[in-house]
Short mmCIF file of C-alpha atoms and ligand atoms in Angstrom, two decimals:
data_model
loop_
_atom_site.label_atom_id
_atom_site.label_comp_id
_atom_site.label_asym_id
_atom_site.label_seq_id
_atom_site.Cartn_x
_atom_site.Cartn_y
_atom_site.Cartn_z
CA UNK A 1 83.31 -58.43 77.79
CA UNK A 2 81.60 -60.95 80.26
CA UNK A 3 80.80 -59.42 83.91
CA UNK A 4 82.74 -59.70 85.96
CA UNK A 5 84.52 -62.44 84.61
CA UNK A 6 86.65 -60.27 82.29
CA UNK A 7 87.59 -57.58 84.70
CA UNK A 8 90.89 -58.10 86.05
CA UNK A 9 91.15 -54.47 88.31
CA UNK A 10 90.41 -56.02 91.83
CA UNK A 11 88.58 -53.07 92.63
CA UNK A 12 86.20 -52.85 89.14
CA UNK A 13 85.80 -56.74 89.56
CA UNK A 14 84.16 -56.12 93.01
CA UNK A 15 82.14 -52.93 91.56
CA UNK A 16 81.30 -55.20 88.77
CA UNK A 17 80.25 -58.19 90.89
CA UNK A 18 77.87 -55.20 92.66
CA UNK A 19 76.48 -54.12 89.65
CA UNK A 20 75.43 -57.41 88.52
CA UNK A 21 73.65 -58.47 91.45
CA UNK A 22 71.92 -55.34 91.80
CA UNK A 23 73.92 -53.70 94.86
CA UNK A 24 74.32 -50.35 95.02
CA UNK A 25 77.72 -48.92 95.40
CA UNK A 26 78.78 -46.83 97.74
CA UNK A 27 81.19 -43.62 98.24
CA UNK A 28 84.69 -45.40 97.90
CA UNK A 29 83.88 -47.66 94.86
CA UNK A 30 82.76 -44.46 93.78
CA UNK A 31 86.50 -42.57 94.60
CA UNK A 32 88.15 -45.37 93.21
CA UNK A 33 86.26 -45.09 89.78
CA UNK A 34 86.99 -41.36 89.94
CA UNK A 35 90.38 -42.14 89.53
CA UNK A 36 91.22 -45.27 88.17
CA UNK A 37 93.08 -45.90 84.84
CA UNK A 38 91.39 -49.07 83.73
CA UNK A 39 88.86 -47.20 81.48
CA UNK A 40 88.45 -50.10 79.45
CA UNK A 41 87.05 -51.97 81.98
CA UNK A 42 84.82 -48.84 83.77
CA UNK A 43 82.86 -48.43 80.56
CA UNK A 44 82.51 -52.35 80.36
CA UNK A 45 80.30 -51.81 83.50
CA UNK A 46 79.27 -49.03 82.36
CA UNK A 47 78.28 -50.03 79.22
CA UNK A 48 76.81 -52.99 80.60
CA UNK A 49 73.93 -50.52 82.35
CA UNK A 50 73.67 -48.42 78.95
CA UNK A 51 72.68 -51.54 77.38
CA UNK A 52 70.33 -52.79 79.56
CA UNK A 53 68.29 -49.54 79.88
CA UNK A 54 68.53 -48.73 75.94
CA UNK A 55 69.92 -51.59 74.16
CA UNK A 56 71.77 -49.63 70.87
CA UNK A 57 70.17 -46.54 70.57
CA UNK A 58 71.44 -42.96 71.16
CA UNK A 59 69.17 -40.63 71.86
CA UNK A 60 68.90 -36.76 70.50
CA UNK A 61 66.41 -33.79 70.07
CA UNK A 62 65.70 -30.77 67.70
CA UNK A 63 65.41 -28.02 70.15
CA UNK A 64 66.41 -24.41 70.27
CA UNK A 65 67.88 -22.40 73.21
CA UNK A 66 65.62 -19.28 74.16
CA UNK A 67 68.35 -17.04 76.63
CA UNK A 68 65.26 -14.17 77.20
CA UNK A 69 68.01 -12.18 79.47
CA UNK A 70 71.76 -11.63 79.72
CA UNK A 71 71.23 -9.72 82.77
CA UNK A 72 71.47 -11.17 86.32
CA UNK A 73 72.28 -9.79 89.57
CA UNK A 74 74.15 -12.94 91.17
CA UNK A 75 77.50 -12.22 88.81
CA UNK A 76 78.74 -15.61 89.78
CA UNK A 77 82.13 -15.86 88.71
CA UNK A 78 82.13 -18.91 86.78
CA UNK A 79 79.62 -17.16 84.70
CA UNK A 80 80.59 -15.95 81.10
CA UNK A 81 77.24 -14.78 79.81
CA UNK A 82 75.51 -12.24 82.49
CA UNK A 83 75.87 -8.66 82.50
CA UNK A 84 74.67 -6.10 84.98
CA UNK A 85 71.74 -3.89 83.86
CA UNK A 86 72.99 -0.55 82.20
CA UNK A 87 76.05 -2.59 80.56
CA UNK A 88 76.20 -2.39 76.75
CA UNK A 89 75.75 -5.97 76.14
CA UNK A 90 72.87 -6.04 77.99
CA UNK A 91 69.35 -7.40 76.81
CA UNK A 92 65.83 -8.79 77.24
CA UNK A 93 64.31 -10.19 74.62
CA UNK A 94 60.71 -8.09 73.51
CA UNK A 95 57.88 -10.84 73.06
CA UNK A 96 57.84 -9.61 69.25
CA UNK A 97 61.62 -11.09 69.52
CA UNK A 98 60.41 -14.26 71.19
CA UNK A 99 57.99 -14.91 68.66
CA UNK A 100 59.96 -14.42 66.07
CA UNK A 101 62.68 -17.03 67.43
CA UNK A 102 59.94 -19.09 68.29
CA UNK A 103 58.39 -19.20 65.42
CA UNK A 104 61.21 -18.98 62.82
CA UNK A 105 62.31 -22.09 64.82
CA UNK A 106 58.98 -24.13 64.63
CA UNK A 107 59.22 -23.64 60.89
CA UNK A 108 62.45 -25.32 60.73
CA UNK A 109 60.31 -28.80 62.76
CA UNK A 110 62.07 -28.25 66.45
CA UNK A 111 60.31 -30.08 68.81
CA UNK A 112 61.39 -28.58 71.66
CA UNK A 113 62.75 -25.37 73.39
CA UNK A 114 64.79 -24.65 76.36
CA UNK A 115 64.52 -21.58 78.51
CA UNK A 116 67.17 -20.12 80.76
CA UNK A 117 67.89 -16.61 81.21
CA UNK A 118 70.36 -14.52 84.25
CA UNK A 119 68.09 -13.43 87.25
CA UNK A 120 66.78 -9.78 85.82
CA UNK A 121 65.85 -7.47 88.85
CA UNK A 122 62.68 -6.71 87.30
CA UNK A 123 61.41 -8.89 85.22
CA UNK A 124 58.12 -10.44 87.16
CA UNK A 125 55.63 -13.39 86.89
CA UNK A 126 53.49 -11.81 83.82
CA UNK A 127 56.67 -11.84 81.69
CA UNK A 128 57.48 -15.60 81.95
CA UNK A 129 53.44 -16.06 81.74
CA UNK A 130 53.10 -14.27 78.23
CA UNK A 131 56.35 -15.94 76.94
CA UNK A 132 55.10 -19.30 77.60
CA UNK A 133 51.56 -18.54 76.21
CA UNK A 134 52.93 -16.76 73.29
CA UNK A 135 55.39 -19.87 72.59
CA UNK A 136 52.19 -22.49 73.38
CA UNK A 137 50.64 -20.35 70.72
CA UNK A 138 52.96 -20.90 67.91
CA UNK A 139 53.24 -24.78 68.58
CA UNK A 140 50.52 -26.03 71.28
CA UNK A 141 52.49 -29.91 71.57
CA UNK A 142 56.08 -28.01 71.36
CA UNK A 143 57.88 -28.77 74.99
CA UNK A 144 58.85 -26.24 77.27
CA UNK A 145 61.62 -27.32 79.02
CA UNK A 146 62.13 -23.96 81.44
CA UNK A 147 64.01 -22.53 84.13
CA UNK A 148 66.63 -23.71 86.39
CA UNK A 149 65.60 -24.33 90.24
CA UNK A 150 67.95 -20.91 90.41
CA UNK A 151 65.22 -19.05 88.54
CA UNK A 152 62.36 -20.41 90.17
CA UNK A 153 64.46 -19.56 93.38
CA UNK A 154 64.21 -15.48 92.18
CA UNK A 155 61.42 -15.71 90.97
CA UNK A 156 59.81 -16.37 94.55
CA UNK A 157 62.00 -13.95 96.21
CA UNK A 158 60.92 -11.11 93.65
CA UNK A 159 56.70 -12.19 93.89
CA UNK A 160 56.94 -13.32 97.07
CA UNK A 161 55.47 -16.00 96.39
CA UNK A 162 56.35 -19.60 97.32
CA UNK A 163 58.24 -21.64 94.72
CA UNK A 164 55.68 -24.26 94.77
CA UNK A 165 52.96 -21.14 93.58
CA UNK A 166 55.70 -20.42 91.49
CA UNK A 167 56.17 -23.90 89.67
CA UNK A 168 52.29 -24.30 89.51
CA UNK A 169 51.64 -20.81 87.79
CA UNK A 170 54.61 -21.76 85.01
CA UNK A 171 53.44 -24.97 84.96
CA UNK A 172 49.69 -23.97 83.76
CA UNK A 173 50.97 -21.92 81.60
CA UNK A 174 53.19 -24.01 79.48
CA UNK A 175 56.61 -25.76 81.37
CA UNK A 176 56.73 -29.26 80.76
CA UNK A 177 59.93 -30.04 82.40
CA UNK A 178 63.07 -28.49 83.83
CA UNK A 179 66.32 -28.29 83.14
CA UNK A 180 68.95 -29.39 85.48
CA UNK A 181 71.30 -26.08 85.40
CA UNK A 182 72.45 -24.40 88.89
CA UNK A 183 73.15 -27.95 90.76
CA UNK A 184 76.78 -26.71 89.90
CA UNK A 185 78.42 -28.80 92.63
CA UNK A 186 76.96 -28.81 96.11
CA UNK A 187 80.10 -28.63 98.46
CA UNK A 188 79.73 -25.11 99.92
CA UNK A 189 83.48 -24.67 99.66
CA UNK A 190 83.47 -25.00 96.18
CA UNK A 191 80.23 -22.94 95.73
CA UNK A 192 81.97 -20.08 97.52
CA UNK A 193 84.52 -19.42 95.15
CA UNK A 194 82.45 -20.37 91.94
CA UNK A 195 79.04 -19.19 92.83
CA UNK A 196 78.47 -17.77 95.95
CA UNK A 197 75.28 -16.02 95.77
CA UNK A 198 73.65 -18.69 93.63
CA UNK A 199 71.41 -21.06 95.71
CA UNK A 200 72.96 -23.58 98.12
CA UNK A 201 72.88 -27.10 97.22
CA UNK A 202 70.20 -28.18 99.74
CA UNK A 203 67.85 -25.45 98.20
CA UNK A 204 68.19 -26.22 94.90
CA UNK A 205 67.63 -30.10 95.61
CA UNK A 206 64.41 -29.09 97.27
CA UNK A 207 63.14 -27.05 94.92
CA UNK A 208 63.51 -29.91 92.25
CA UNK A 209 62.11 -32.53 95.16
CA UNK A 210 58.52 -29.79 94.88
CA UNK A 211 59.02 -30.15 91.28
CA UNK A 212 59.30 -33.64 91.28
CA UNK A 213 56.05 -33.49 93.95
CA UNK A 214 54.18 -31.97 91.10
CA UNK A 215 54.90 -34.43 88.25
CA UNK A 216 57.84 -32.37 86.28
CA UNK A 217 60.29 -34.66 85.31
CA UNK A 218 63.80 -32.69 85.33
CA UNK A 219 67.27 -33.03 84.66
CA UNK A 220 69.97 -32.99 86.90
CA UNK A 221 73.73 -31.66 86.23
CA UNK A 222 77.00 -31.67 87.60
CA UNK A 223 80.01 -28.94 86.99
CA UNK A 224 83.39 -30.50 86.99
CA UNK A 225 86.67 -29.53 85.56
CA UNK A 226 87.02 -26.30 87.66
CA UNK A 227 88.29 -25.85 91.22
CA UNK A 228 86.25 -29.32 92.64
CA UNK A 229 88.06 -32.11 94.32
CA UNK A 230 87.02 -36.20 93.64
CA UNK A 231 85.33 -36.11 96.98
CA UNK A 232 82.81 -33.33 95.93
CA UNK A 233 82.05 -35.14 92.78
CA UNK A 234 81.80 -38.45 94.69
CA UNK A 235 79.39 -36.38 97.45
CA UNK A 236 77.47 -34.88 94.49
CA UNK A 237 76.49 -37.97 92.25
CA UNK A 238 75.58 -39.69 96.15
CA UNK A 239 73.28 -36.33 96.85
CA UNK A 240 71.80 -36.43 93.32
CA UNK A 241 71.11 -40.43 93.92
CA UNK A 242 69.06 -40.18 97.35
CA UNK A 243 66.97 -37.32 96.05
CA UNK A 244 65.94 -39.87 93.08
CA UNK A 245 65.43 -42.78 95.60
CA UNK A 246 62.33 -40.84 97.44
CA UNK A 247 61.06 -39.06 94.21
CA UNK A 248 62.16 -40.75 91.04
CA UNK A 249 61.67 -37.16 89.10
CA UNK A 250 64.64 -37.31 87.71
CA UNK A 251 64.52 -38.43 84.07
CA UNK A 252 68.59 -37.62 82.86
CA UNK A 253 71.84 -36.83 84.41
CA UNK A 254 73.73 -34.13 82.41
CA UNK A 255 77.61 -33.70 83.52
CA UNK A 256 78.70 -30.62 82.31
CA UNK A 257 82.62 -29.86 81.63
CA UNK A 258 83.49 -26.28 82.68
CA UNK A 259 84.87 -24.17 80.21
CA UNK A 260 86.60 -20.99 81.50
CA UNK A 261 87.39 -18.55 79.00
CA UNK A 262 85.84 -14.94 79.64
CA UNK A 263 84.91 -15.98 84.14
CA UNK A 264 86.95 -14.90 86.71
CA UNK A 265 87.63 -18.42 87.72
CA UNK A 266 91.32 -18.58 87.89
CA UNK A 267 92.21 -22.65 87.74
CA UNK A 268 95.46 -23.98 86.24
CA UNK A 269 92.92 -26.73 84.72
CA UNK A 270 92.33 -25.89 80.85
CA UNK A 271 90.20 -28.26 79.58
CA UNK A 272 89.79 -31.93 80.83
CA UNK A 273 91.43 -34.71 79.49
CA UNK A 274 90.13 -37.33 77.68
CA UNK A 275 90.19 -39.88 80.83
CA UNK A 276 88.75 -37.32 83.20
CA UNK A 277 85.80 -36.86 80.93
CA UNK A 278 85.20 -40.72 80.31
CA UNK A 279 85.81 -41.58 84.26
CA UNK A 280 82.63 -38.94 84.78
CA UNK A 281 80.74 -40.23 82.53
CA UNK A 282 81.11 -43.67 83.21
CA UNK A 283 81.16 -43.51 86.87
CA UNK A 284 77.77 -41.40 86.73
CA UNK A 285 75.88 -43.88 84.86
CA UNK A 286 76.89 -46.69 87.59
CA UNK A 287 76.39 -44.68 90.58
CA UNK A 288 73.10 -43.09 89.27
CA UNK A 289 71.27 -46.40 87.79
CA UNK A 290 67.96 -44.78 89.54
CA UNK A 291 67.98 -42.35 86.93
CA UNK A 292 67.43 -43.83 83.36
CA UNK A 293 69.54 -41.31 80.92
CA UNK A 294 73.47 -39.83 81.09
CA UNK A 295 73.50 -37.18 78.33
CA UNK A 296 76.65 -35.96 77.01
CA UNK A 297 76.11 -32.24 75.85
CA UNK A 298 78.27 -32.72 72.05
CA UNK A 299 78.43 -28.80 72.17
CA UNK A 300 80.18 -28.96 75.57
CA UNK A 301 82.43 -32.36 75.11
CA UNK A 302 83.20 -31.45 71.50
CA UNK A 303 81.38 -34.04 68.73
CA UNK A 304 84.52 -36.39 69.36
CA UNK A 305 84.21 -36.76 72.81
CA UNK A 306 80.26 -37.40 72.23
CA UNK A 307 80.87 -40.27 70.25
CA UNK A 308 83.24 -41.95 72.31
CA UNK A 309 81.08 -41.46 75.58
CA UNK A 310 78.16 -43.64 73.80
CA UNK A 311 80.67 -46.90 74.78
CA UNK A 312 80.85 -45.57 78.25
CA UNK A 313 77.35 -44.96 79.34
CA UNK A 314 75.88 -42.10 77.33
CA UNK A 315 72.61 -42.84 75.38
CA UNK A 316 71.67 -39.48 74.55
CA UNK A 317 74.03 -36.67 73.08
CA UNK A 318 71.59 -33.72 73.29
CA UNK A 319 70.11 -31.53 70.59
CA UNK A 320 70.52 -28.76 67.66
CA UNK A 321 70.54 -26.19 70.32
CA UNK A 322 69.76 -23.46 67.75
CA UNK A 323 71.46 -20.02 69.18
CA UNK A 324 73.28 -21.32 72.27
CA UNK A 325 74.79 -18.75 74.08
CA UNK A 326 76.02 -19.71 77.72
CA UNK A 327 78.97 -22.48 76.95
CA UNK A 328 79.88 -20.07 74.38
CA UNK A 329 80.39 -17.11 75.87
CA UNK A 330 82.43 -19.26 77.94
CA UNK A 331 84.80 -20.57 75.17
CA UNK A 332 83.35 -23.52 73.57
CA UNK A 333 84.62 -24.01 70.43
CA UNK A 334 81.86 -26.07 69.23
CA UNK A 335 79.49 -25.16 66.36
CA UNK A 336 76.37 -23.27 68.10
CA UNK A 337 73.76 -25.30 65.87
CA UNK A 338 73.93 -28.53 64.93
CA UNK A 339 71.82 -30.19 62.24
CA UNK A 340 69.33 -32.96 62.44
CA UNK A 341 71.81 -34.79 60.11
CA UNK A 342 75.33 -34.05 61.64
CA UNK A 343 73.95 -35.67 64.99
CA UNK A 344 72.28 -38.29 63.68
CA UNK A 345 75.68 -39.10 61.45
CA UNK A 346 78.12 -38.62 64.81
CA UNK A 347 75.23 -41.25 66.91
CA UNK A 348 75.40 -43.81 63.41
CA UNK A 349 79.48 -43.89 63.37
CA UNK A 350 79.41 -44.87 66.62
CA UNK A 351 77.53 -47.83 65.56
CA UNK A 352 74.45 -46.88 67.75
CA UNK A 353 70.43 -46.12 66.04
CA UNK A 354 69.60 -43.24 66.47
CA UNK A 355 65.80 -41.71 67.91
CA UNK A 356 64.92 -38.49 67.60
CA UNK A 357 63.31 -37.86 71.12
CA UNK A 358 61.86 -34.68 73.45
CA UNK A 359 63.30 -34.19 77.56
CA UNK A 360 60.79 -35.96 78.55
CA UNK A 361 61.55 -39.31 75.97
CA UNK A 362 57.62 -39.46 74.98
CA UNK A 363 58.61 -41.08 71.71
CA UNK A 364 61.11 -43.97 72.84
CA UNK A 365 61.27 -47.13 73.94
CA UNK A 366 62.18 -47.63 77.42
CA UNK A 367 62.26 -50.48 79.76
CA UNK A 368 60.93 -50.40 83.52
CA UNK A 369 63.62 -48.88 85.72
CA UNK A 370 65.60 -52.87 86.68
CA UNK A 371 67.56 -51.78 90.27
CA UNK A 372 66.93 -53.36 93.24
CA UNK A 373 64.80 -50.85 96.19
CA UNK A 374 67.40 -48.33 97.78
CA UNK A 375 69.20 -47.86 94.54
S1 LIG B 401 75.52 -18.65 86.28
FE1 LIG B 401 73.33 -18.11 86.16
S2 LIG B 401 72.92 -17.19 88.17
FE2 LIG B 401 75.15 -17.15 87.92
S3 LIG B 401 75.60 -15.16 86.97
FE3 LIG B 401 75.35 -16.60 85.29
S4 LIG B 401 73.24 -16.41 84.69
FE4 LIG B 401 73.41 -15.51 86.74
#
């Protein structure tokens, strides 16, 4: 499809003629997209940006999921993994259990691991320390990718320390980048009735900014498909956008679909449809061309949905995620592991190469960032 020649939606044709000459748009192209019906034509211009930054080729990793604790004292209610401490499903994970993970993992080639875990009342500095020397142990070049800006949040309150002491302590002894959990979505008024202990919005965007200040490269997320309006998706991508525009630290956008099973989030929405999922996507990797990756989570979208989203934006569907736990306590219906060879099959049939990659895309090809300054 030629842009913007083959766009007949007035409105796309305009956001079209933007994208093209490099303009950035702004909040009510974004509403529009949010809600049009022409998805053909979205992912055209979406598609159009996809191509640009990675030609044909779908990213993925070979990474497990390390959840060291179930326990957290926030409770949020959109939350289907924590416990409180005493509760029978409770647990922290010994370091003889990390290192077994770890290394039972290693042996089957991951590349990478990914650390989350609830916000334990207890557990201090030293623990995350030893973990992350322990792991460095068992695979010195495997990448850490650990913590949500929630974490390093507690973890200042219970050291008192600041976050920055925080992030530079973790950082010597083994993170290599951060995930982009706990963004959620910053309106307060949604926050309040999904999560309203965690974080606000402006704190966890700083925390990332120091991050950023220190040379992680991180993720960011969004949460949609719960009890958020278009607006506070609009508001979000625009938040997520300026914080790249002074730092740049943001290396992939990760929009998460909300699954509800098992929270105490009571929303008539069951799971999104096809066209809400697609106008996210899409919409995301227009709005955020600062930020050179949209990754659609397979285990979260389903592997049907992951395919599709490669025409509308997505170069990179995520990993093997041995042992997830969070998404499925939460009703994902999704395998919790998938092989090297099931996602490199589900990138191939969707007529895309794919490379086998790390968070921080050490191992791909990658052209200079192309958007004009203020983008
Ligand atoms: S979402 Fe995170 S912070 Fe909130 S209860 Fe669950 S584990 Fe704790």
């Amino acid at each position: 499809m030629q842009l913007p020649d083959d766009i007949h939606n007035k409105t796309l044709k305009t956001i079209a003629r933007k994208v093209m000459e490099h303009i950035p748009v702004n909040r009510d192209d974004t509403f529009e997209m949010l809600t049009t019906t022409d998805i053909t034509e979205l992912g055209a211009i979406a598609n159009h940006i996809r191509t640009h930054y990675h030609g044909n080729t779908t990213y993925y990793s070979v990474n497990m999921n390390l959840n060291y604790t179930n326990v957290c004292t926030l409770r949020c209610p959109l939350c289907a993994f924590s416990c409180d401490p005493g509760d029978k499903q409770a647990f922290v994970l010994s370091m003889d259990d990390i290192e077994k993970r770890v290394s039972k993992a290693v042996g089957d080639g991951i590349d990478e691991v990914h650390i989350v875990g609830g916000l334990h009342p207890d557990l201090t500095l030293d623990y995350f320390e030893e973990m992350l020397w322990k792991i460095k142990r068992i695979k010195p070049n495997l990448l850490i990718v650990g913590f949500t800006a929630v974490e390093y949040d507690h973890f200042s309150k219970i050291n008192r320390l600041a976050v920055e002491e925080v992030l530079r302590r973790l950082i010597d002894a083994g993170v290599g980048a951060i995930p982009g959990g706990g963004a959620e979505i910053f309106s307060p008024r949604v926050r309040k009735i999904i999560a309203p202990d965690k974080i606000t919005g402006k704190r966890w965007l700083s925390i990332m900014g120091a991050a950023h200040g220190m040379g992680l490269k991180t993720n960011a997320t969004l949460l949609y498909n719960h009890v958020e309006n278009t607006e506070d998706i609009v508001d979000h991508l625009f938040r997520i956008r300026e914080l790249q525009d002074e730092t740049g630290g943001f290396k992939t956008f990760v929009p998460l679909q909300f699954h509800g099973a098992n929270t105490r989030i009571r929303s008539k929405r069951r799971s999104s449809t096809g066209y809400e999922d697609i106008r996210i996507f899409a919409t995301a990797r227009i709005v955020l061309n600062n930020i050179l990756h949209l990754k659609a989570l397979w285990m979260y979208l389903g592997e049907k949905m992951a395919q599709i989203l490669q025409q509308f934006g997505v170069d990179d569907i995520g990993g093997t995620y041995m042992n997830e736990k969070v998404v499925h306590a939460a009703g994902a219906e999704t395998s919790d592991y998938g092989t090297e060879t099931f996602l490199r099959r589900m990138i191939e049939e969707s007529g895309m190469i794919p490379i086998r990659t790390t968070a921080d895309y050490q191992n791909g090809f990658f052209p200079a960032l192309n958007v004009t300054e203020g983008q």
